[in-house]
CSV table of C-alpha atoms in Angstrom, one decimal:
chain,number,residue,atom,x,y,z
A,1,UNK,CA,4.2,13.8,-0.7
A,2,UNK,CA,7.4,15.0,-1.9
A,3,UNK,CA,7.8,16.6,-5.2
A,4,UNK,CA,10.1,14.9,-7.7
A,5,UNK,CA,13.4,16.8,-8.4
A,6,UNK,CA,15.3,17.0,-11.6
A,7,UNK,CA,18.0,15.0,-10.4
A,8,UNK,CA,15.2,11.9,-9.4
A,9,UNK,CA,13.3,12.9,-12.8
A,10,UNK,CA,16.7,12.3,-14.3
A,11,UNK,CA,17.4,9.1,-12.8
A,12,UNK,CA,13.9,7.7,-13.3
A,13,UNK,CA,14.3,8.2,-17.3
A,14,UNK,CA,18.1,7.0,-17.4
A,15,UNK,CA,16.7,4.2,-15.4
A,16,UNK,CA,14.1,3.1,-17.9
A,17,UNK,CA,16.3,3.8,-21.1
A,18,UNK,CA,18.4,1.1,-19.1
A,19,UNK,CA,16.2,-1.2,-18.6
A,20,UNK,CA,14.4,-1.1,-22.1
A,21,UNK,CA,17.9,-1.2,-23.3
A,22,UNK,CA,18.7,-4.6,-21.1
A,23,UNK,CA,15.4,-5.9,-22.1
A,24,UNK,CA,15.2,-5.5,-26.3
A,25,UNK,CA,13.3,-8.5,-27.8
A,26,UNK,CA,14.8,-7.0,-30.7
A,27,UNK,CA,18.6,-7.4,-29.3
A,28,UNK,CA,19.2,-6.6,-26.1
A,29,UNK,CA,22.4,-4.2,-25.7
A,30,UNK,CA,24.5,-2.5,-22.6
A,31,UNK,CA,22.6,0.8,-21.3
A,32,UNK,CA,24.4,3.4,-23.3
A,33,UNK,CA,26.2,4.8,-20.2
A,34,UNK,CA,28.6,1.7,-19.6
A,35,UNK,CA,28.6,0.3,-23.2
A,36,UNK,CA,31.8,-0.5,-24.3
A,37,UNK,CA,33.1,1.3,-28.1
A,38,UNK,CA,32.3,-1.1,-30.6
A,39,UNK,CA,34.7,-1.3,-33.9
A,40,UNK,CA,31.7,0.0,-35.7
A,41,UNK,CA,30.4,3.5,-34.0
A,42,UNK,CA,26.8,2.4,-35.0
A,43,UNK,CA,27.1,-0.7,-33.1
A,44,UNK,CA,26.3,-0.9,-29.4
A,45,UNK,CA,27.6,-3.5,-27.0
A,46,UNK,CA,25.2,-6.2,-27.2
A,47,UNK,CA,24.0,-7.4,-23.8
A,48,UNK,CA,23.4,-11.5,-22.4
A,49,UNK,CA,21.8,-12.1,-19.2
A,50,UNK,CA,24.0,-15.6,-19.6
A,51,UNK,CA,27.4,-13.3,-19.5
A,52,UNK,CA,28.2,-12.9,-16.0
A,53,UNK,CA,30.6,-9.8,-16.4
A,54,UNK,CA,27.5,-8.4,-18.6
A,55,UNK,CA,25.1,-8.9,-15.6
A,56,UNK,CA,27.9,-7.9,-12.8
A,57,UNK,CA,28.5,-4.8,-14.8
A,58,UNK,CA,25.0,-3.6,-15.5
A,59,UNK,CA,24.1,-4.3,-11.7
A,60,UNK,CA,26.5,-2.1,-10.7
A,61,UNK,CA,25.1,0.5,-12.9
A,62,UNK,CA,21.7,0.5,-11.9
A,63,UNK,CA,22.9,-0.1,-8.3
A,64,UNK,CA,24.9,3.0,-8.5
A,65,UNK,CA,21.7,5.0,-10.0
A,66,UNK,CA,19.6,3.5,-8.0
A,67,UNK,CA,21.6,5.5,-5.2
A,68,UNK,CA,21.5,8.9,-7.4
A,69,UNK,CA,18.3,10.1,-6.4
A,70,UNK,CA,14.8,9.0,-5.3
A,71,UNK,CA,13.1,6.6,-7.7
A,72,UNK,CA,10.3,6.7,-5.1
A,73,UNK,CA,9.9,10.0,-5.3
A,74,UNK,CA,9.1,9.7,-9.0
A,75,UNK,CA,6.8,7.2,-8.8
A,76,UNK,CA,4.9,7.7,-5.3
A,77,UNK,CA,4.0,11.2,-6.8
A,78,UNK,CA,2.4,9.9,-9.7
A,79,UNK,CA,0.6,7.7,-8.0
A,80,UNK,CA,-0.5,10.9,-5.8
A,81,UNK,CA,-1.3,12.5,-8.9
A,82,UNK,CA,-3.1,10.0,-10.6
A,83,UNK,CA,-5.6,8.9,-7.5
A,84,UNK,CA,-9.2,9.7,-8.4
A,85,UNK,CA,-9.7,11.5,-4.8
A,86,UNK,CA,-7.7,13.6,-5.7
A,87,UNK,CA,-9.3,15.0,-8.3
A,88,UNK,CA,-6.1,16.2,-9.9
A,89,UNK,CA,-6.5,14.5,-13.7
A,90,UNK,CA,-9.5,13.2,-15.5
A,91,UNK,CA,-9.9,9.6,-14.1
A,92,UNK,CA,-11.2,8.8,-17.6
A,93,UNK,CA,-8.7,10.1,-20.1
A,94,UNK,CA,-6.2,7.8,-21.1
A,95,UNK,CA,-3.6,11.4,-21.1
A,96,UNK,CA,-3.1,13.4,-18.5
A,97,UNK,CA,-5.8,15.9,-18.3
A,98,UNK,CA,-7.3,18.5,-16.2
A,99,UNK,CA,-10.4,16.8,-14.1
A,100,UNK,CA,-13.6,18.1,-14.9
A,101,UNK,CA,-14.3,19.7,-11.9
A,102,UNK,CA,-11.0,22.1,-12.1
A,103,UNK,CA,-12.1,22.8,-15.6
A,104,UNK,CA,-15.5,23.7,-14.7
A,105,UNK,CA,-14.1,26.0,-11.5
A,106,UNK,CA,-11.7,27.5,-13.9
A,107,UNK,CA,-14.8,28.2,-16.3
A,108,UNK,CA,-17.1,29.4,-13.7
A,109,UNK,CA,-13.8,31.7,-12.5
A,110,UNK,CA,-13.5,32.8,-16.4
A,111,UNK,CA,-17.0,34.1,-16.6
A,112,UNK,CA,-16.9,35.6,-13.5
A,113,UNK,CA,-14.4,37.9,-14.6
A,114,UNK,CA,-16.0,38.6,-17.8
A,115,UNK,CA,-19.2,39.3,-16.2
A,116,UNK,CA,-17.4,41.5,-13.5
A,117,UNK,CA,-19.2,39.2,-11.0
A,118,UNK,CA,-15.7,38.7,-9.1
């Protein structure tokens, strides 16, 4: 599996500020990149999936980002990463952690060396 680069990593995350952005239940508004200046600089350009130059604009946008960089990438790794058989995370922590066995290698490798048992 490919490794995520900083240009997909950056895509991935202007991608979701997008679509959270597109999606508010608290007042859905343009992703910042193609919002149009407001008369008030703390406004942002409210968005309406009934406006069709609101919907033709912002699927250009995440057309055009889509094309940027790998949003596959992004995700297929994590999926890598975050498959039990690979025993990469703890399968049971709800953050990404260290699984048990690489903390228990990394233990045994740490008394090793204190024991001088290399």
């Amino acid at each position: 599996m490919a490794k995520a680069n900083p240009a997909d990593l950056d895509m991935a995350l202007e991608l979701a500020y997008a679509l959270e952005a597109i999606s508010s239940r608290y007042g859905a508004t343009m992703p910042e990149k193609i919002a149009k200046p407001q008369d008030d600089e703390d406004d942002t350009e409210p968005f309406s999936v009934d406006d069709s130059e609101n919907c033709r604009r912002v699927c250009e946008y995440l057309i055009r980002l889509a094309r940027s960089a790998s949003l596959f990438r992004v995700v297929m790794g994590m999926t890598v990463l975050l498959d039990p058989t690979n025993k990469v995370v703890d399968p049971t922590a709800s953050t990404l952690e260290h699984h048990p066995d690489t903390l228990a290698a990394l233990a045994a490798m740490a008394k090793s060396a204190s024991d001088g048992t290399e």
